[in-house]
XYZ file of C-alpha atoms in Angstrom:
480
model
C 0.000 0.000 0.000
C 1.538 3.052 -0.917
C 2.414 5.874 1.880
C -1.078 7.951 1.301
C -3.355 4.569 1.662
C -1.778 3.913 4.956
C -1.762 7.313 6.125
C -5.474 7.773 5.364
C -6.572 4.418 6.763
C -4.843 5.406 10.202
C -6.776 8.435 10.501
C -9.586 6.358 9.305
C -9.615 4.033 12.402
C -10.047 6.681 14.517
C -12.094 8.647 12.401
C -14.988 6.237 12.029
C -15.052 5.797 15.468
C -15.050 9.562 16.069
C -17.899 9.901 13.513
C -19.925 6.833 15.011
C -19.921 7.949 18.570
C -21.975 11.302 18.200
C -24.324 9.399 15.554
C -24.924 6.032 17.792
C -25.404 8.794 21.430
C -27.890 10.981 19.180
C -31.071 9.237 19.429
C -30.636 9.318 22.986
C -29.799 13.329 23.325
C -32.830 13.891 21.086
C -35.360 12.202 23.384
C -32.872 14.473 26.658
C -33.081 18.131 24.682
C -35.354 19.313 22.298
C -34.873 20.854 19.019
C -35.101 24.583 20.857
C -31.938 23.617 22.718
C -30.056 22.018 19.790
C -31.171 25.252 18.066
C -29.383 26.983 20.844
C -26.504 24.994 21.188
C -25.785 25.216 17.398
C -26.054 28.803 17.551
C -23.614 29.107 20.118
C -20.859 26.663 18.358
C -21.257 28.598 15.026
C -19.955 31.827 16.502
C -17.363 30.074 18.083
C -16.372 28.623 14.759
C -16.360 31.619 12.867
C -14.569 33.526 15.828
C -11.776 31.071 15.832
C -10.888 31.495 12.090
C -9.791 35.248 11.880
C -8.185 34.581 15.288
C -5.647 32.221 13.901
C -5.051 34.054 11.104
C -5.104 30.606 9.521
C -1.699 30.343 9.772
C -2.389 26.404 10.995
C -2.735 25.798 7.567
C 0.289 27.562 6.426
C 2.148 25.507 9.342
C 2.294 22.525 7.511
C 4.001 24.421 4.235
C 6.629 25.721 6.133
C 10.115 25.035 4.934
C 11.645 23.730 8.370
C 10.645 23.138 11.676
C 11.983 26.647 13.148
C 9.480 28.792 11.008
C 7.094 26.110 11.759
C 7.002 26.745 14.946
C 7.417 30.384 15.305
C 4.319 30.332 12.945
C 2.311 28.504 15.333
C 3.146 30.478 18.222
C 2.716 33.915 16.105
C -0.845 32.632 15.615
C -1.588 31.369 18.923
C -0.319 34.865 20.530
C -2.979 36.750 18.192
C -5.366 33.878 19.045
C -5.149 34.964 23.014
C -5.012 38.491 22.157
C -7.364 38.943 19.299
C -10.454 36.711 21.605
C -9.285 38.169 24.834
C -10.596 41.252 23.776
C -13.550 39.947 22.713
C -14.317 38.365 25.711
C -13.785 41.331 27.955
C -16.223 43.540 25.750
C -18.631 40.978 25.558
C -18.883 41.399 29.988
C -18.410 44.848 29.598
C -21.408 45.777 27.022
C -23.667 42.291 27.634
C -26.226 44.754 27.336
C -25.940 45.383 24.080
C -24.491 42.677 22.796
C -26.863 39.927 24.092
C -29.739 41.351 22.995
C -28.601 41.700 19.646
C -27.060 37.802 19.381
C -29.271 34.964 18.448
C -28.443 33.458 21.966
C -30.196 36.447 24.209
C -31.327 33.420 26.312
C -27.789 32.712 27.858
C -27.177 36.367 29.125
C -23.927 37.104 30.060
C -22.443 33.533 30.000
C -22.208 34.707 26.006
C -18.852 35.240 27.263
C -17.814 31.314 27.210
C -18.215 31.997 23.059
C -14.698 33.730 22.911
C -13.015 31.341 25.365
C -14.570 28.080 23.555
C -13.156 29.725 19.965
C -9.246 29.961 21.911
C -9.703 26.824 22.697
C -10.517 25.658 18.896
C -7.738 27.451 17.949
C -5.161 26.151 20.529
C -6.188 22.705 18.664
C -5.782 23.181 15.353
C -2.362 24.777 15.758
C -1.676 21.677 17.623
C -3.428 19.573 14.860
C -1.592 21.644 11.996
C 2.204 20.378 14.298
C 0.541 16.903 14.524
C -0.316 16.554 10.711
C 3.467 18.243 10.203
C 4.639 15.356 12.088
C 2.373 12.737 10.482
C 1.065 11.640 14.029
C -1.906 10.947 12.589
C -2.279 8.023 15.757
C -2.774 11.083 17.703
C -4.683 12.717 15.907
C -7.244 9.995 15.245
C -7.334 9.253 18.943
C -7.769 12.223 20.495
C -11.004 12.780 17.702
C -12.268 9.572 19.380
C -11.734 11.055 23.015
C -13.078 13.917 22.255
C -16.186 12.444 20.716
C -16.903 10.000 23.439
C -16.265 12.706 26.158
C -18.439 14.807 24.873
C -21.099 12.252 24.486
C -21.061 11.135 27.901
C -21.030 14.844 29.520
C -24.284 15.510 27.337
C -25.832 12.966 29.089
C -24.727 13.924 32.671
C -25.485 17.611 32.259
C -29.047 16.674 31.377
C -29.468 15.347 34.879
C -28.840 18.849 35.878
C -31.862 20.058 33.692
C -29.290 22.663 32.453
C -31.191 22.596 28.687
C -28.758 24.004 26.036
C -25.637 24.464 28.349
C -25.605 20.913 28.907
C -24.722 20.505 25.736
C -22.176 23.464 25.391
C -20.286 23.045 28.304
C -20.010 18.958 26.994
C -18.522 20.210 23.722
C -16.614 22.780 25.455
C -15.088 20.479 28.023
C -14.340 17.494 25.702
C -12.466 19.788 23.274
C -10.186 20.816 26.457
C -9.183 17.416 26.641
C -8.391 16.789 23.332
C -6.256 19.774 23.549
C -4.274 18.212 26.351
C -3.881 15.054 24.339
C -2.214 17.333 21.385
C -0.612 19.280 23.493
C 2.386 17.326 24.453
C 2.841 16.874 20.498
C 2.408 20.118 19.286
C 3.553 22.869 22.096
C 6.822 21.717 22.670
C 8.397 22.840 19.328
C 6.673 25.969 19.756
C 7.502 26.752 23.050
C 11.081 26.499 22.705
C 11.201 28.723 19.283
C 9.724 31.491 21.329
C 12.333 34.433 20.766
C 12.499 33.792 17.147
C 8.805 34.602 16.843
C 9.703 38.045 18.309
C 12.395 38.770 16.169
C 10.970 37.463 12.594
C 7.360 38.046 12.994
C 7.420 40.680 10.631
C 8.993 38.032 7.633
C 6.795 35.381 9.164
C 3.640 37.628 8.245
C 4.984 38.917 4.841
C 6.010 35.057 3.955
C 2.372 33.547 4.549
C 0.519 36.922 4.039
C -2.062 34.720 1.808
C -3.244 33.172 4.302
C -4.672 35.825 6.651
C -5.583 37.724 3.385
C -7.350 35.064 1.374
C -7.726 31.558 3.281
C -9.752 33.999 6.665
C -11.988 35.752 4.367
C -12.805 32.707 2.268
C -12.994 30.294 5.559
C -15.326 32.863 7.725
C -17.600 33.517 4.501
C -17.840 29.889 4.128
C -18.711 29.105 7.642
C -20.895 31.652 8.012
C -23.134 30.482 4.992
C -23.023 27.114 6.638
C -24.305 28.202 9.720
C -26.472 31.281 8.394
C -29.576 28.938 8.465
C -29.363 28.410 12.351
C -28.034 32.087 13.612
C -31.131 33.773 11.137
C -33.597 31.385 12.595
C -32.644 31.447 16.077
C -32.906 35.177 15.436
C -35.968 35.052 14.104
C -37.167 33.150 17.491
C -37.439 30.116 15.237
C -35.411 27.882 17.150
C -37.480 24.878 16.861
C -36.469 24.442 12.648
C -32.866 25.926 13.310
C -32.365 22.151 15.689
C -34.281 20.102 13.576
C -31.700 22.331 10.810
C -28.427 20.948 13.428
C -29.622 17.410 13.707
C -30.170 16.940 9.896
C -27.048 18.829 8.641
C -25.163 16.510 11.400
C -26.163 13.462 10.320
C -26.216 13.915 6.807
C -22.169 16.225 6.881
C -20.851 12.723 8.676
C -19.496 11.474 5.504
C -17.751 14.758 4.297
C -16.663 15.460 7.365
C -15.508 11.975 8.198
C -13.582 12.353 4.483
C -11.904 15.621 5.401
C -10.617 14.626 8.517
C -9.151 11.422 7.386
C -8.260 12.562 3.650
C -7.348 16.867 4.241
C -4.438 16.875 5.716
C -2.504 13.404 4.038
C -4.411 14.759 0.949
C -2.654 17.922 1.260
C 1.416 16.463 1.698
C 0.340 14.330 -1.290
C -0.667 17.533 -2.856
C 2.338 19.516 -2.082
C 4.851 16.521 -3.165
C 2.491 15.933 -6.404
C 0.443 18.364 -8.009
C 1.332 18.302 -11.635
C 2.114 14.487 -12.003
C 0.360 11.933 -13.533
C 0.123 9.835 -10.463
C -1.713 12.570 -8.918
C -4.466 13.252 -11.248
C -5.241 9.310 -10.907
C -5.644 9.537 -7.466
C -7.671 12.661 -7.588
C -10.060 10.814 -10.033
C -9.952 7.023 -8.603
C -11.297 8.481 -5.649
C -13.324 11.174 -6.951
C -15.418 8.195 -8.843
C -15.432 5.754 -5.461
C -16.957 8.484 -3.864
C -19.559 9.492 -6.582
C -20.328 5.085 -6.064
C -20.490 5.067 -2.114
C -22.347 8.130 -1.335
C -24.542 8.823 -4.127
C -26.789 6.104 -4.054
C -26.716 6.186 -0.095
C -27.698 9.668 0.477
C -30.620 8.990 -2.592
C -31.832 6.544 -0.058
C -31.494 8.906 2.873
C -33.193 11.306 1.072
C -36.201 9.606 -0.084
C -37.029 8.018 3.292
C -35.654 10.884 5.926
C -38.907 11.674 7.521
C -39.776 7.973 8.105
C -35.810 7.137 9.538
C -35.571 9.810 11.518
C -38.748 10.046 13.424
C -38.223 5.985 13.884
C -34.816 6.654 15.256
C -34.604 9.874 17.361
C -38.443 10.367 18.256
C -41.745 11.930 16.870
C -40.545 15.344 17.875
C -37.408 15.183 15.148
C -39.674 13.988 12.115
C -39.308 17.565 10.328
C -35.750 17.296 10.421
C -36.377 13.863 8.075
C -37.875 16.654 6.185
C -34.945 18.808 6.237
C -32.925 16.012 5.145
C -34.644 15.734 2.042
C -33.713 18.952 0.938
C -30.085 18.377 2.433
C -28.889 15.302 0.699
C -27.956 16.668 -2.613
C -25.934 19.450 -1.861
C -24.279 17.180 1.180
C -23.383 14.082 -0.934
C -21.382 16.408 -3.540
C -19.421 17.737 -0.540
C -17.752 14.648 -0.449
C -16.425 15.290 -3.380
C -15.014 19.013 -2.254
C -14.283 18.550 1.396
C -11.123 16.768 1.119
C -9.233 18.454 -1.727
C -10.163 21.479 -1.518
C -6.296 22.187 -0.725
C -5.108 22.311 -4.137
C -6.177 26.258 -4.388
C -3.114 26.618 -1.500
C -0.841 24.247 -3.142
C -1.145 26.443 -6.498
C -1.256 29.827 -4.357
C -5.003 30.215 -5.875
C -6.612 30.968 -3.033
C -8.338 33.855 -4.934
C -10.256 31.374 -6.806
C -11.698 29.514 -4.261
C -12.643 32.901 -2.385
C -14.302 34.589 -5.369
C -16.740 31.489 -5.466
C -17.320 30.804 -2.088
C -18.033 34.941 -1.521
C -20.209 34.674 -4.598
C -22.203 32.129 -3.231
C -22.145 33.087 0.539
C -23.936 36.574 -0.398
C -26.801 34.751 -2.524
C -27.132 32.746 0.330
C -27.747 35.456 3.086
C -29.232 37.282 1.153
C -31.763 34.902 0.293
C -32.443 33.358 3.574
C -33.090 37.521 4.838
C -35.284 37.757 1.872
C -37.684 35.123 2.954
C -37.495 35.421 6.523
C -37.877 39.697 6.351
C -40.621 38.697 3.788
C -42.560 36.585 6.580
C -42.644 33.651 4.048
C -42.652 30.154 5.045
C -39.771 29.608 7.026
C -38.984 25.849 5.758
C -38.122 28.160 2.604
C -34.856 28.761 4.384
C -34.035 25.597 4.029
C -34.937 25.135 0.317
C -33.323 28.436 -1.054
C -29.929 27.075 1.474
C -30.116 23.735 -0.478
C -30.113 24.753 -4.165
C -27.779 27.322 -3.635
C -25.142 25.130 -2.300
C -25.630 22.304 -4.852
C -24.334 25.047 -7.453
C -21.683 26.148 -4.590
C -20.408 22.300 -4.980
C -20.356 22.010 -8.685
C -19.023 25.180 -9.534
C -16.185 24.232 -6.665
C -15.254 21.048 -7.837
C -15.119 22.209 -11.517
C -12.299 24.285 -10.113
C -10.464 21.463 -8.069
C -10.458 19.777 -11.513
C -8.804 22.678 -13.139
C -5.964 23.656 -11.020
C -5.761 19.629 -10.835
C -4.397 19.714 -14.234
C -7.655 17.260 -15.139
C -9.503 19.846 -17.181
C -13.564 20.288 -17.032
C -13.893 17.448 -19.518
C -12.881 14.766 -16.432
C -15.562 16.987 -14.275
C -18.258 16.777 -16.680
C -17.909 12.706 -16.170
C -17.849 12.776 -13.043
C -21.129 14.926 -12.942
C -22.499 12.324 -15.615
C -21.533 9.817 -13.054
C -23.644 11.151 -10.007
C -26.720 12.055 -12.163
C -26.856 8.357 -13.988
C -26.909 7.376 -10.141
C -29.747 9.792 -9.343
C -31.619 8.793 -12.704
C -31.256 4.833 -11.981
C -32.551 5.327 -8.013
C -35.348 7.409 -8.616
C -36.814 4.681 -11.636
C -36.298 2.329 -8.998
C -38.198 4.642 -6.664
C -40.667 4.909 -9.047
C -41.563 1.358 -9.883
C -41.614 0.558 -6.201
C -44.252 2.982 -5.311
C -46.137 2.447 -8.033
C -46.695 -1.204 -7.426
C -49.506 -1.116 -4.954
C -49.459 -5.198 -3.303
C -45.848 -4.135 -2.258
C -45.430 -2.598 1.233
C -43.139 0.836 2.449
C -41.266 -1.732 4.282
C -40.609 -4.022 1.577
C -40.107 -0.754 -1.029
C -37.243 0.742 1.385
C -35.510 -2.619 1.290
C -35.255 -2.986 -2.374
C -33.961 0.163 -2.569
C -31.882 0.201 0.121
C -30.199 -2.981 -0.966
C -30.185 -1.831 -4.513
C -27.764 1.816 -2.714
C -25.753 -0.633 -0.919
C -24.773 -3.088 -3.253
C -23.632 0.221 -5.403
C -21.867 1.309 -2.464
C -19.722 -1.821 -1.824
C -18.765 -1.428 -5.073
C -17.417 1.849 -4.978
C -15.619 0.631 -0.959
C -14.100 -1.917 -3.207
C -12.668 0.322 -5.623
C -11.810 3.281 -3.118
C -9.488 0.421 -1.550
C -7.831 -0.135 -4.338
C -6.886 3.018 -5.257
C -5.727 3.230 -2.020
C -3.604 0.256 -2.353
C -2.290 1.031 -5.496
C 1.401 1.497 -5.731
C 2.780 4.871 -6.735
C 4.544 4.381 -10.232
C 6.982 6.933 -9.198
C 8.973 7.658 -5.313
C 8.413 10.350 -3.824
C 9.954 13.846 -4.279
């Protein structure tokens, strides 16, 4: 197996099990909390998240580009020392002016315990510096672990918080807790280089910054517009005093961004040394490809099924309450099941220092987005329109995206317009299926969802099989 297949099946171990702990404890936090306090608690982690990316400048993903392991490290600690400064001051006005600035958050409710938002987002960052060292390192061991610890930890706390009848902060103080410990698992990997390359940050921080200036000028902007059209659905509802859709919203999106999130965890960062060692070469545009069309094989026919039978799965599996976000799902599955095409190269607009591209179309995207979700809500239209106008909007967002991963690829839009031929043959050949099921009346829903269900899964073995195989296949060339 060549160095990238074994590199992206260790992060895989722990990755599955990272991704199967929150899905597997879910049923049981939707019957603890309702969907007004996963409405909440989303809110709450998507300010965090977009907080944390202008505080590290992203400079944890110019970490891992860095010629040696002095400017490494003297990058990392340059962005962790903005990091403490930059949310510091965040936090202190946030206790300062709670009066103005609670009211005008989608999470009035918590009051002046806002404040945890800043200190959760230092946390975040604190870990992916430490990730960014770890991936440097190719500890991906550690890495895969501590997603496992962090996973189950938080799982667990959920549950004890709830006997506290603490409602939404049960569930932010779990994720907020469980991320401190996975920081202390990466900590004794990543801080000691940095630590000990201390003084040079002092004396070369100006080079440092005019070195990776990209970063902070491009990869922030395109990261924090791109997060916040993720999570613009939940902070415009919740604002709105809708917070009953903006959880069903969470639980949906969270079940249904497993697989793209499971790929860019495992796939990102190994993706990315591949990417930095072989853009250009023939090998690499076979890899890109191989597992572009695995992909297209596994998920497609998967999330079709998803898709077609959300409302009936998820009101079976997390409770009558949660049926609408089977609903959501519908809507959802599309746009999600292309992002595992995206997720996990999406690194080859750094590798060619194109990072303009990628943030011209994710900007474009992000302000049809807002836009259109404060056209519908300032409208006093349906709200479940939201969730429509989110959904076609980032279907285009994916295809226009991965037409331009295929470009700077070297593959050309010919290869993209297969692989796009690919997913809707997939679509076309379900929904017959679909068809021809439901119009036989002597058959049952049960026995209809089975057909089709075995009909996705024998498509997606096939496509397991062949993902392994590219991942087994032998580089025809060594390494540079």
């Amino acid at each position: 197996m060549n160095l990238f297949g074994r590199a992206t099946l260790k992060m895989a171990m722990g990755g599955i099990a990272g991704q199967l702990i929150p899905v597997m404890i879910s049923p049981l936090l939707t019957r603890l909390y309702t969907p007004e306090n996963f409405g909440v608690f989303s809110s709450f982690m998507a300010i965090a998240s977009i907080l944390t990316i202008p505080a590290t400048l992203r400079f944890d993903l110019a970490l891992v580009r860095c010629d040696d392991d002095v400017e490494a490290a003297s990058l990392g600690i340059l962005g962790w020392m903005f990091a403490s400064v930059f949310l510091g001051v965040i936090a202190v006005f946030v206790v300062l002016f709670d009066s103005l600035v609670v009211p005008l958050s989608s999470l009035h409710p918590l009051g002046l315990q806002l404040a945890l938002v800043p200190v959760l987002a230092w946390i975040t960052a604190t870990q992916w510096i430490f990730l960014a060292a770890a991936t440097r390192n190719r500890s991906y061991g550690v890495i895969a672990a501590g997603n496992v610890v962090q996973q189950f930890a938080s799982a667990v706390l959920a549950i004890g918080l709830d006997l506290f009848g603490l409602g939404a902060w049960g569930l932010i103080h779990a994720r907020f807790w469980s991320t401190v410990v996975y920081v202390g698992m990466l900590a004794r990997l990543g801080a000691r280089g940095f630590i000990t390359q201390g003084r040079y940050v002092s004396s070369q921080a100006r080079g440092l910054l005019s070195r990776h200036r990209k970063f902070p000028l491009f990869n922030v902007p395109i990261s924090v517009s791109g997060n916040l059209s993720t999570y613009f659905p939940i902070l415009a509802l919740t604002s709105f005093h809708i917070t009953g859709l903006a959880g069903q919203f969470a639980i949906a999106r969270m079940i249904v961004s497993l697989p793209s999130n499971f790929l860019t965890s495992t796939m990102s960062h190994v993706f990315y040394r591949e990417g930095v060692m072989r853009l250009g070469t023939p090998q690499f545009g076979e890899l890109l490809l191989g597992l572009s069309r695995s992909l297209v094989l596994i998920f497609i026919p998967a999330y079709f099924f998803l898709g077609y039978w959300g409302e009936s799965i998820f009101e079976f599996v997390f409770g009558d309450k949660w049926k609408g976000a089977g609903n959501v799902l519908t809507y959802l599955a599309l746009p999600f099941a292309l992002a595992t095409l995206t997720g996990w190269p999406e690194r080859v607009f750094e590798i060619r220092a194109k990072q303009q591209w990628s943030f011209t179309i994710q900007l474009g995207f992000d302000l049809l987005t807002v836009t259109g979700i404060v056209a519908v809500l300032a409208a006093g239209w349906d709200a479940f329109l939201v969730i429509k106008v989110f959904a076609v909007l980032q279907t285009a967002y994916q295809l226009v995206f991965l037409a331009a991963i295929y470009i700077l690829a070297g593959l050309g839009l010919a290869s993209f317009f297969r692989i796009v031929a690919l997913v809707a043959g997939l679509i076309a050949a379900m929904t017959l299926v679909s068809v021809l099921l439901t119009r036989s009346d002597w058959l049952t829903p049960f026995f209809d969802a089975s057909v089709l269900a075995l009909i996705a899964g024998g498509i997606s073995l096939l496509g397991v099989r062949q993902f392994v195989l590219v991942l087994w296949r032998e580089p025809d060339a060594p390494e540079a």
